[in-house]
Coordinates of C-alpha atoms and ligand atoms in Angstrom, one line a residue:
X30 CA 2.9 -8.8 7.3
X31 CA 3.8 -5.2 7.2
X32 CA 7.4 -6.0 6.2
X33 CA 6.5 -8.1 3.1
X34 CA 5.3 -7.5 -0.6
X35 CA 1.5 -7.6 -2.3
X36 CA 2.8 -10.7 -4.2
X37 CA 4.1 -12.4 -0.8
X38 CA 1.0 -11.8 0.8
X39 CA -1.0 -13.3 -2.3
X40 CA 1.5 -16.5 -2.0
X41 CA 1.2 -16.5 1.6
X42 CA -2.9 -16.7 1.5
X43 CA -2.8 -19.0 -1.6
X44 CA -1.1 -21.3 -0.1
X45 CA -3.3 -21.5 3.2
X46 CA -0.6 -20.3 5.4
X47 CA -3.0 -17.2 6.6
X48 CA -6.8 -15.9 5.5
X49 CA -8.3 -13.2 3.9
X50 CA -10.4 -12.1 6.9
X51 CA -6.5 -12.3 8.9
X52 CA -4.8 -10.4 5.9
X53 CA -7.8 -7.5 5.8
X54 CA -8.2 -7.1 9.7
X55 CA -4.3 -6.9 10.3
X56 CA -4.3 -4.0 7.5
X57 CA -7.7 -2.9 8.9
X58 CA -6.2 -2.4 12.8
X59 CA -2.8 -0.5 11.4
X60 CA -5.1 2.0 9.7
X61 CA -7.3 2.3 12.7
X62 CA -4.3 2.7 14.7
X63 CA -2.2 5.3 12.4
X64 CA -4.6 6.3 10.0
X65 CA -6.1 9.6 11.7
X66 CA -2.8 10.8 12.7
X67 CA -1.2 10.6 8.7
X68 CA -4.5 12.1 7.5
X69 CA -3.8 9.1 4.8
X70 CA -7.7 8.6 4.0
X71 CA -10.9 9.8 3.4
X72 CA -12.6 6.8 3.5
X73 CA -12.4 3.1 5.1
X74 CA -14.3 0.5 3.6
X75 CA -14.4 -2.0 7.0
X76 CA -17.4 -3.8 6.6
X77 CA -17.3 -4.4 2.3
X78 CA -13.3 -5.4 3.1
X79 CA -14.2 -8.3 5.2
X80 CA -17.2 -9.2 3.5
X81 CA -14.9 -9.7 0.3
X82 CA -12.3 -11.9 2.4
X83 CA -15.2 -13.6 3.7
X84 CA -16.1 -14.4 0.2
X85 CA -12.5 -15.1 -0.9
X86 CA -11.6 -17.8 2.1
X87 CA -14.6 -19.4 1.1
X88 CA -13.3 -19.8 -2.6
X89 CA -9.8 -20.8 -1.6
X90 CA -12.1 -23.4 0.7
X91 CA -13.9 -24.5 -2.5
X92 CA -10.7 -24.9 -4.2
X93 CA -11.7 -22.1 -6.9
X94 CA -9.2 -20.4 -9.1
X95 CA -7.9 -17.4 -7.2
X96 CA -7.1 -14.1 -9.0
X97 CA -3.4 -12.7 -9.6
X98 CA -4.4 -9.8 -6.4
X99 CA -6.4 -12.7 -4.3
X100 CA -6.4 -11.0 -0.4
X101 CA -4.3 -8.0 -1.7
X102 CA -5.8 -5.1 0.4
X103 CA -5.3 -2.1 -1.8
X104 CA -6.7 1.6 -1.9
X105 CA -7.9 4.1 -4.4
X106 CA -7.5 7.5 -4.8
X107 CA -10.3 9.7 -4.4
X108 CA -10.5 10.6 -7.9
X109 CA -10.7 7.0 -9.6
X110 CA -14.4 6.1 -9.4
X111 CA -15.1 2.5 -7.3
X112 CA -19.1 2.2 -8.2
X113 CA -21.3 3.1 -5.3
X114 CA -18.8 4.5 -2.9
X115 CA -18.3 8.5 -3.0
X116 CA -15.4 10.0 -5.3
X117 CA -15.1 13.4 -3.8
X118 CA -11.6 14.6 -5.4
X119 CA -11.0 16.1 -1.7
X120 CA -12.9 18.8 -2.9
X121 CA -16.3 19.9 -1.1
X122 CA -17.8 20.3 -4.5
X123 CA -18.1 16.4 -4.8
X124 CA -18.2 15.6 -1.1
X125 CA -21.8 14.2 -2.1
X126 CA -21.3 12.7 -5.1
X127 CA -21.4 8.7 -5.7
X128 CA -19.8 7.5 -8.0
X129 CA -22.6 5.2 -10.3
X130 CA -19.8 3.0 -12.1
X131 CA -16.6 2.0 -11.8
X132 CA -13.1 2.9 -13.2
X133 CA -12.0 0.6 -15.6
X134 CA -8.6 0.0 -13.5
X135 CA -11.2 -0.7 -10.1
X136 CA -12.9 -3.2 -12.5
X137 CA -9.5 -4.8 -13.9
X138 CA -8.1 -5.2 -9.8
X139 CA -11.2 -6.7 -8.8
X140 CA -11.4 -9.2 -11.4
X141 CA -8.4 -10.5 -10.1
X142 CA -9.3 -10.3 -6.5
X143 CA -8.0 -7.9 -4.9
X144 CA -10.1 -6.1 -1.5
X145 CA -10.8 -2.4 -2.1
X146 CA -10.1 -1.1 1.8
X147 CA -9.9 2.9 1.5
X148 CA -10.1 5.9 -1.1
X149 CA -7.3 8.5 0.2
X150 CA -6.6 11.9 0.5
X151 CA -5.2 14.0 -2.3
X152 CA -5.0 17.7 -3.3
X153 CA -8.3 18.5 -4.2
X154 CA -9.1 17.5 -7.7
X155 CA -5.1 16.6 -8.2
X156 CA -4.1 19.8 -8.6
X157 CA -1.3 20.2 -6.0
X158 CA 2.3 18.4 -5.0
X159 CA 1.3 18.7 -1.1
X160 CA -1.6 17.3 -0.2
X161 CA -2.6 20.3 1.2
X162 CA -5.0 21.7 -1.1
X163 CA -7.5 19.0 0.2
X164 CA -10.7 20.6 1.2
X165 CA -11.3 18.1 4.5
X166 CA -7.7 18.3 6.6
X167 CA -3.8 17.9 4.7
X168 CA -2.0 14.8 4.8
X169 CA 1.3 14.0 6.7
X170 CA 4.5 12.6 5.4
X171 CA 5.3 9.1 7.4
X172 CA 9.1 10.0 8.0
X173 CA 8.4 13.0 9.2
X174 CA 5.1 14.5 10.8
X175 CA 5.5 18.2 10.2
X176 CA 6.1 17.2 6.8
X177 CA 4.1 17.1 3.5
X178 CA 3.8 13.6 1.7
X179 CA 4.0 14.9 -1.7
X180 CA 0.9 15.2 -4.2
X181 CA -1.6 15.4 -5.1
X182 CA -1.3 11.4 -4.3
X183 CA -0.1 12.1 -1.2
X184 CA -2.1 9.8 0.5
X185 CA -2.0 6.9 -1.3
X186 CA 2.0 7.6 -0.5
X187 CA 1.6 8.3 2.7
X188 CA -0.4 5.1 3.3
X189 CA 1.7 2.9 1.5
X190 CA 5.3 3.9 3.2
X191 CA 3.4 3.7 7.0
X192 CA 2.2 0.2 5.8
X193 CA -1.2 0.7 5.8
X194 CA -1.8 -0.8 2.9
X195 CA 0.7 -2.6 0.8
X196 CA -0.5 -1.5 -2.8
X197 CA -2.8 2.0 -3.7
X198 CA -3.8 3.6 -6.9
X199 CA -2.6 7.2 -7.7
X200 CA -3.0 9.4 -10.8
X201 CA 0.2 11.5 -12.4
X202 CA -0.7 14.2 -14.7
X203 CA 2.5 16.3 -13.8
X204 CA 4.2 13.9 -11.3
X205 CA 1.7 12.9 -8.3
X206 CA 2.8 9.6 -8.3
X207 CA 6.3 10.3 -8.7
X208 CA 6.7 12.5 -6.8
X209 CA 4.8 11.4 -3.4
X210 CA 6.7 8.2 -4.1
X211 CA 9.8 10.2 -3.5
X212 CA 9.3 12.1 -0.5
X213 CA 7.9 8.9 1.1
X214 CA 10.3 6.3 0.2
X215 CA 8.7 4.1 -2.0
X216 CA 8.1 3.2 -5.3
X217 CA 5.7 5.2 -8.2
X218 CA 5.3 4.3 -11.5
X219 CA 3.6 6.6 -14.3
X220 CA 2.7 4.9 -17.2
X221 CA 3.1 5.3 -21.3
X222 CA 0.0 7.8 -21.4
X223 CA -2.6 5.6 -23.2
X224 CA -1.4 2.3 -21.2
X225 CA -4.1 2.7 -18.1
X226 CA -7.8 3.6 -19.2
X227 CA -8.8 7.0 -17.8
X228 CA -12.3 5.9 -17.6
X229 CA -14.0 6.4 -14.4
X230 CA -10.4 8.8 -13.5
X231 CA -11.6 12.2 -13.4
X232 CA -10.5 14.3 -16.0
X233 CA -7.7 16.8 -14.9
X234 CA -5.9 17.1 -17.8
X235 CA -7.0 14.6 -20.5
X236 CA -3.8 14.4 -22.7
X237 CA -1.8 14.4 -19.3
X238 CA -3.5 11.7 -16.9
X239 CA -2.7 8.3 -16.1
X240 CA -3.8 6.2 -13.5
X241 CA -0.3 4.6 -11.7
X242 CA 0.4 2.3 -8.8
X243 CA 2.5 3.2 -5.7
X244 CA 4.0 -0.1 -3.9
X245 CA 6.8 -0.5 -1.7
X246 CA 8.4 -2.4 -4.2
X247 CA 8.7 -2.8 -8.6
X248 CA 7.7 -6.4 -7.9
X249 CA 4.3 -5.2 -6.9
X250 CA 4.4 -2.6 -9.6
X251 CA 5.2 -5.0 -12.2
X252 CA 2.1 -7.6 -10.7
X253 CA -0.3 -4.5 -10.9
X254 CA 0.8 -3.1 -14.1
X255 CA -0.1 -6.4 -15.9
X256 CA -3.1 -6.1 -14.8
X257 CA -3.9 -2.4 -15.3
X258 CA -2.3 -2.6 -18.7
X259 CA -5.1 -3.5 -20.5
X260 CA -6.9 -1.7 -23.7
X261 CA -9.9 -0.2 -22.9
X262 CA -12.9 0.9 -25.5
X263 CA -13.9 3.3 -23.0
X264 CA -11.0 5.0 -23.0
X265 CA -10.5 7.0 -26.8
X266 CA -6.7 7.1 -26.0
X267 CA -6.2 4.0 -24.3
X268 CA -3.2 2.1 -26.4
X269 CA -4.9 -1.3 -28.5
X270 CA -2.0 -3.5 -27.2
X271 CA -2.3 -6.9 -25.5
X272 CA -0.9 -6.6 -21.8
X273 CA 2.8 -7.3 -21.8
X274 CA 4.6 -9.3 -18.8
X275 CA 6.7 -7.6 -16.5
X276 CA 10.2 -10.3 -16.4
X277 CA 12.3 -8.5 -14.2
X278 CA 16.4 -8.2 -14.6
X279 CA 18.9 -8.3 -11.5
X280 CA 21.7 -6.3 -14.0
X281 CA 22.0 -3.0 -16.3
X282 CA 24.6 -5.2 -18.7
X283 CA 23.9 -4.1 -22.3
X284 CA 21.8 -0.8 -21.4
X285 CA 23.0 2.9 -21.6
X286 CA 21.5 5.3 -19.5
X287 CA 21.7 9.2 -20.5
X288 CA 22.0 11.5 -17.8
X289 CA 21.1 15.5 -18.6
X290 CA 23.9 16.7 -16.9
X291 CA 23.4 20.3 -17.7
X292 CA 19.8 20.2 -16.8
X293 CA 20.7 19.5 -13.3
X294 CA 23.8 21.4 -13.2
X295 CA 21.9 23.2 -9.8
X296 CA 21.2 20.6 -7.8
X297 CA 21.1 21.0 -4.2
X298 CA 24.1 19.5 -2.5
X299 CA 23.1 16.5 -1.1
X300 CA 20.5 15.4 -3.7
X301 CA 23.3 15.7 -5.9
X302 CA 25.6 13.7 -3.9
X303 CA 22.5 11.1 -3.5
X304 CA 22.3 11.1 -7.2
X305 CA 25.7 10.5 -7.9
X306 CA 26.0 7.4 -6.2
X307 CA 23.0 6.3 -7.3
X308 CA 24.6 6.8 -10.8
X309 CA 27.2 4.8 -9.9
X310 CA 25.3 2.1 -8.4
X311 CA 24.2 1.8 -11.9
X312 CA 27.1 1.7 -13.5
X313 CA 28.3 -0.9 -10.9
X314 CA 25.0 -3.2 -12.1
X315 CA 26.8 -3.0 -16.0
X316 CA 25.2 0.1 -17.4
X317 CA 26.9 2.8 -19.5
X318 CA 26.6 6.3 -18.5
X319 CA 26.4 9.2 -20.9
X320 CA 25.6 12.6 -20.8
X321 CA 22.3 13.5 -22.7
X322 CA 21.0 17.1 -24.1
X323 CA 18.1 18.0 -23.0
X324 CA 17.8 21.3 -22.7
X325 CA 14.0 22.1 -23.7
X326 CA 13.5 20.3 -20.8
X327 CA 13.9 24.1 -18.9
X328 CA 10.5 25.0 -20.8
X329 CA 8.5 22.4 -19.2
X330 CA 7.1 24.2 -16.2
X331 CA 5.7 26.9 -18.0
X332 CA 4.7 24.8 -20.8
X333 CA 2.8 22.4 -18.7
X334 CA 1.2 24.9 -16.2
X335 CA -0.1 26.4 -19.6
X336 CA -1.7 23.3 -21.5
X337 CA -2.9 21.6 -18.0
X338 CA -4.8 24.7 -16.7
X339 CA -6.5 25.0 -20.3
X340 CA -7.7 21.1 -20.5
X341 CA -9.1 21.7 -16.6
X342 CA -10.6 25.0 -17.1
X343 CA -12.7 23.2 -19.7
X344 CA -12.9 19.6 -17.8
X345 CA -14.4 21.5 -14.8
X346 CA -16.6 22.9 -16.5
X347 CA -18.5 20.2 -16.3
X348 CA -18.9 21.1 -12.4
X349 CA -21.7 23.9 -12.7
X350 CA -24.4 23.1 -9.7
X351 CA -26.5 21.0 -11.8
X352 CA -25.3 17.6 -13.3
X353 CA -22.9 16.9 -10.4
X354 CA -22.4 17.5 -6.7
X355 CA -23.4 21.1 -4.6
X356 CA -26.4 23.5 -5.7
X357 CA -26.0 26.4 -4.0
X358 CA -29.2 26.7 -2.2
X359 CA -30.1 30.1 -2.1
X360 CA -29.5 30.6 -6.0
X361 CA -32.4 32.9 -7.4
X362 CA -31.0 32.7 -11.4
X363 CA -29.5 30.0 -13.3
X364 CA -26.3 32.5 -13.6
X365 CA -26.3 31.9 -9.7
X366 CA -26.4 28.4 -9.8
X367 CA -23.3 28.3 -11.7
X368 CA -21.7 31.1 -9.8
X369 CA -22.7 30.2 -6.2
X370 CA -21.8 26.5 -6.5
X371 CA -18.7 27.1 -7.9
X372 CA -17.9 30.1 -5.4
X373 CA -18.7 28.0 -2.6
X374 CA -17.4 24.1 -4.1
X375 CA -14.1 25.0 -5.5
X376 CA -11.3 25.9 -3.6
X377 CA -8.5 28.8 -3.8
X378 CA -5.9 27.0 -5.5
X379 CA -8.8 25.0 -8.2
X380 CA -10.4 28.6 -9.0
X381 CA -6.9 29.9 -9.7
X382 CA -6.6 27.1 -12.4
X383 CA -9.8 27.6 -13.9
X384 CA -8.9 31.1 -14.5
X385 CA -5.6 30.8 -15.8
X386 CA -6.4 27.4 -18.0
X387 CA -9.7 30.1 -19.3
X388 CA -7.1 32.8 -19.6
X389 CA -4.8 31.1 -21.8
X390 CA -7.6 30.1 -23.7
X391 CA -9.2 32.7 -24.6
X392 CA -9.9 34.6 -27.9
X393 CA -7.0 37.5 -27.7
X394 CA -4.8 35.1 -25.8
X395 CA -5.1 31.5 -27.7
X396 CA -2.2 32.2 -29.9
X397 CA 0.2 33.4 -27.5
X398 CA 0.1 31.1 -24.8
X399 CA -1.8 28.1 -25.6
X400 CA -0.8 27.7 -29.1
X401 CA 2.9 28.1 -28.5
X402 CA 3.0 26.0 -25.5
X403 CA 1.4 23.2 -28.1
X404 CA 4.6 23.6 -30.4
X405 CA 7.0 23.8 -27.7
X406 CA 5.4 20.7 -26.0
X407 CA 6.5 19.2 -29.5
X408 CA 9.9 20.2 -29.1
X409 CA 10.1 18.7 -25.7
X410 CA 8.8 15.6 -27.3
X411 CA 11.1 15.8 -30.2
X412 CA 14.3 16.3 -27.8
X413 CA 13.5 13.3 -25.9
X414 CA 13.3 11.5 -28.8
X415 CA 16.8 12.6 -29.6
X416 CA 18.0 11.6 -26.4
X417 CA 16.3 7.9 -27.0
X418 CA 18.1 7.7 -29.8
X419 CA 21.3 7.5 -27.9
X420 CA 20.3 5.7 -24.8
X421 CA 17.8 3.5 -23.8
X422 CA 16.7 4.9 -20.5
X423 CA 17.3 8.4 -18.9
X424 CA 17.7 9.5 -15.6
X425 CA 17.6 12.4 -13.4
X426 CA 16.3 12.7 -9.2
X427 CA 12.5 12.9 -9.1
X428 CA 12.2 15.7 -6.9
X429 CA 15.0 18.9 -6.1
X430 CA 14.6 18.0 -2.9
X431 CA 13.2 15.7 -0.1
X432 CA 9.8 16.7 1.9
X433 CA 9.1 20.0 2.4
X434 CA 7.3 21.5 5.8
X435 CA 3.9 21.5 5.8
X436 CA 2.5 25.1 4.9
X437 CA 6.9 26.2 4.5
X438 CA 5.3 26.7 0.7
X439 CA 3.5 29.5 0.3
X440 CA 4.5 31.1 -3.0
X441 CA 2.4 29.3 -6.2
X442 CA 5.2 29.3 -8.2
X443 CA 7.8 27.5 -5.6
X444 CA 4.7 25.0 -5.4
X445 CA 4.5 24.4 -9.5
X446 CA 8.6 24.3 -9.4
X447 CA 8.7 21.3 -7.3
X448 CA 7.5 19.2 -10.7
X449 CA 10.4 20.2 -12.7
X450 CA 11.6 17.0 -12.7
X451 CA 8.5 15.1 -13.1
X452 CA 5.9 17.5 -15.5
X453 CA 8.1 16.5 -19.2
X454 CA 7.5 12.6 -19.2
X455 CA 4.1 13.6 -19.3
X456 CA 4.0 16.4 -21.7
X457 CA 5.6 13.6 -23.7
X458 CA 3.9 10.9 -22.7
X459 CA 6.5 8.5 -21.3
X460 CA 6.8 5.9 -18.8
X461 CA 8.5 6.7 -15.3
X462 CA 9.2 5.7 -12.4
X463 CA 10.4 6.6 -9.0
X464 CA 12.6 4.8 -6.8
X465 CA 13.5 5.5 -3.4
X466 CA 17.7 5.9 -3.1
X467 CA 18.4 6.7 0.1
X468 CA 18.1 9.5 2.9
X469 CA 19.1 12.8 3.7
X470 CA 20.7 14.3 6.6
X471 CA 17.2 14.7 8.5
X472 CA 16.1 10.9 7.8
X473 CA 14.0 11.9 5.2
X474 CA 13.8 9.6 1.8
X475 CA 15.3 10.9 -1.8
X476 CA 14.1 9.5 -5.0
X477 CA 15.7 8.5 -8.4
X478 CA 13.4 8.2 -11.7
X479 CA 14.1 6.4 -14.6
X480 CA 12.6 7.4 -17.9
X481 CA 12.0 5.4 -21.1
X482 CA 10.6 5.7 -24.4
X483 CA 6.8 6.0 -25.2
X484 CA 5.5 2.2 -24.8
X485 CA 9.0 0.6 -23.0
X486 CA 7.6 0.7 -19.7
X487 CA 8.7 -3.0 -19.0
X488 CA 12.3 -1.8 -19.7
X489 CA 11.6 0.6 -16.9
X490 CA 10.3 -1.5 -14.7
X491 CA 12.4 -4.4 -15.0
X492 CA 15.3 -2.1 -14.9
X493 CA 14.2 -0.2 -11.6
X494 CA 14.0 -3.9 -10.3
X495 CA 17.9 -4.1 -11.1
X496 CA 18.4 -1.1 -9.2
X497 CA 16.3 -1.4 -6.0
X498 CA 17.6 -4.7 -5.1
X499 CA 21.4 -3.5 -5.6
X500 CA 20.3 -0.2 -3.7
X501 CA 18.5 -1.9 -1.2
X502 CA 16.3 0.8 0.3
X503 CA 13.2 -0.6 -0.7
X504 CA 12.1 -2.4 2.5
X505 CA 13.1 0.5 5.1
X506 CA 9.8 1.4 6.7
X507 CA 9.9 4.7 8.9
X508 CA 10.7 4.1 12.4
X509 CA 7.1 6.3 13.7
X510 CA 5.1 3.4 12.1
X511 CA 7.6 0.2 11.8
X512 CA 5.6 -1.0 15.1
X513 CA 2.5 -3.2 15.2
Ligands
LIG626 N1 1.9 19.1 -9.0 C1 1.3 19.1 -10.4 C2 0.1 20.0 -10.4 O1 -0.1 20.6 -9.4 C3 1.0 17.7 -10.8 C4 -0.4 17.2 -10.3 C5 -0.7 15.9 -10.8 O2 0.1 15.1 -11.4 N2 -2.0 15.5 -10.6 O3 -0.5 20.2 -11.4

């Protein structure tokens, strides 16, 4: 079952060939087997799992309409509320906290039946590309041990690529889909901002966050993504469209794909050489190549660790002892309540945020930093509308290069560089996605990502589709976990 898509496990229990309770407890003994040692999870829904397939073999029994996800186990990152089951962020602030509704994309999967089986690791409150800002234990990369999955969604990555699961949610505000998609070999796909409600997500940076899926496959991202795509009225910035399908193509005839050569002009070697043939793998499928400017694209780092600290500083605010989570219990003052529970909640790398985003926000600094990061996020968004002008999709690796040791990262800023390529399609809002293309000397996966144009994320989808089947790399499962 492990070597087969969401949709063929749907088809496979639609048509009676194998039951819920069969689908649920196979997934249920891999992530008993592997899940402690990946780290992958935080939380494992057993009992509420099989009492959903329960429910769902006795529908197919019935002969009752069956949802699009019927028997699909999938699982949630620990920052996407499922109602009644504890959304802790991997942070110690929330480690009590239950979540008392659920996120609209939660609702939207299980209206089409799909079985919630775990909430997973992640940096703690998303704010990482490692996984191991997690305040309970780091999570491991599947093709590699010693090795960090990516994050902050690392371990809805990591849990997908060991085939623990075949679908799970994530969130991208600068690339934690993307970019734990890449360094585990599978595929991650970040929205149009405004295309998955935010409700029931919690808030990292609002004009940032989307809610994406991570599947082994763009078939399964496509299946979910007409799902998740819905408008929401809960969501202020959720896009009044009716959901779109996701056809798929098996060519790139007719499509022109900019590439920013200059931007990537220092590439390491062999992500370079990986790109290259990916490149002409394209080319191969009918698309035309050309060479895009886009060189604001240099200011995104900066201009993204500028904006996203200032929307969190004043989104976590919301985290002050008394409304949610910890009280410090030996608080004499209110002042302490605030101070103590955040002193003792947050961890080192959230408090660093807080007091940068509060930094660039403040009185004698608001025109310097945040103000000019707004205009230059502007220009970013105004030179990728350029580019679109000239081509309809763009493309450049996810991440400069494949997964890193754990802990090999100490310096902050080496940590915020490893979103370079991932941080601008959300400062501008576009759709993306990540596609595994291949492997590097020391086995380990590297990732290609395909941009479009605000609201074209079929044509990214349906393109990737094009490109995974020609590349092929799609159904190679890491030896450590391509066992029963
Ligand atoms: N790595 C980026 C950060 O640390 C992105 C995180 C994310 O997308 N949630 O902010």
């Amino acid at each position: 079952m492990k070597a087969i898509s969401a949709l063929q496990i749907r088809e496979a229990f639609v048509l009676g060939k194998v039951s819920a309770q069969e689908i649920t407890e196979y997934f249920l003994k891999r992530i008993q087997k592997h899940g402690k040692k990946l780290g992958a999870f935080l939380e494992i829904f057993e009992e509420k799992a099989l009492a959903k397939a329960k429910e769902l073999d006795i529908k197919r029994g019935k002969k009752q309409p069956l949802g699009k996800l019927a028997a699909i186990p999938i699982a949630v990152k620990d920052n996407i509320h499922i109602q009644g089951e504890r959304t802790s962020c991997a942070s110690k602030f929330l480690a009590n906290y239950i979540a008392p509704f659920s996120s609209t994309a939660v609702r939207l999967l299980a209206e089409e039946d799909a079985i919630f089986i775990a909430k997973t690791n992640m940096d703690e409150f998303a704010m990482g590309s490692s996984t191991e800002t997690s305040a309970f234990f780091p999570c491991r990369n599947p093709w590699n041990l010693n090795c960090s999955p990516g994050g902050s969604s690392g371990g809805s990555a990591a849990a997908v690529a060991a085939r623990l699961v075949p679908i799970a949610l994530g969130s991208d505000t600068g690339g934690s889909v993307r970019q734990p998609a890449a360094f585990c070999g599978i595929v991650g796909f970040k929205p149009t901002y405004g295309r998955v409600s935010r409700y029931g997500l919690v808030a990292f940076g609002s004009s940032f966050d989307q809610i994406g899926p991570l599947t082994t496959n763009t078939m399964d991202t496509a299946l979910i993504m007409e799902i998740l795509g819905h408008p929401c009225q809960k969501d202020a910035t959720s896009i009044d469209l009716i959901p779109e399908s996701y056809h798929l193509r098996e060519d790139c005839k007719g499509l022109t794909i900019g590439v920013p050569w200059n931007f990537l002009k220092e590439l390491q070697t062999e992500v370079a050489q990986n790109f290259q043939t990916a490149i002409e793998q394209l080319k191969s499928l009918g698309a035309t190549i050309i060479d895009i400017d886009l060189d604001f694209l240099k200011y995104g780092i900066a201009t993204y660790y500028i904006l996203s600290t200032a929307e969190a500083s004043t989104n976590l605010a919301r985290f002050d002892g008394i409304r949610y989570g910890i009280r410090y219990r030996d608080s004499k003052t209110l002042e302490d309540v605030y101070d103590l529970s955040r002193e003792e909640g947050f961890g080192k790398e959230v408090k660093k945020r807080i007091m940068l985003g509060t930094y660039v926000l403040s009185s004698g600094f608001k025109d310097a930093y945040y103000k000019k990061a707004q205009k230059v996020r502007t220009l970013i968004l105004k030179n990728y509308e350029q580019a679109f002008e000239k081509c309809d999709l763009i493309a450049m690796p996810t991440a400069s290069t494949s997964a890193f040791a754990l802990s090999s990262i100490q310096d902050p800023l080496q940590m915020y560089l490893q979103d370079i390529f991932t941080v601008t399609a959300n400062l501008a809002g576009l759709p993306a996605i990540s596609l595994p293309s291949g492997f590097d000397k020391d086995n380990k996966p590297l990732a290609l990502q395909l941009i479009g144009p605000q609201m074209h994320d079929v044509n990214v989808v349906q393109y990737a589709h094009a490109y995974e089947k020609a590349a092929g790399f799609s159904n190679h499962i890491s030896p450590f976990f391509n066992n029963e």
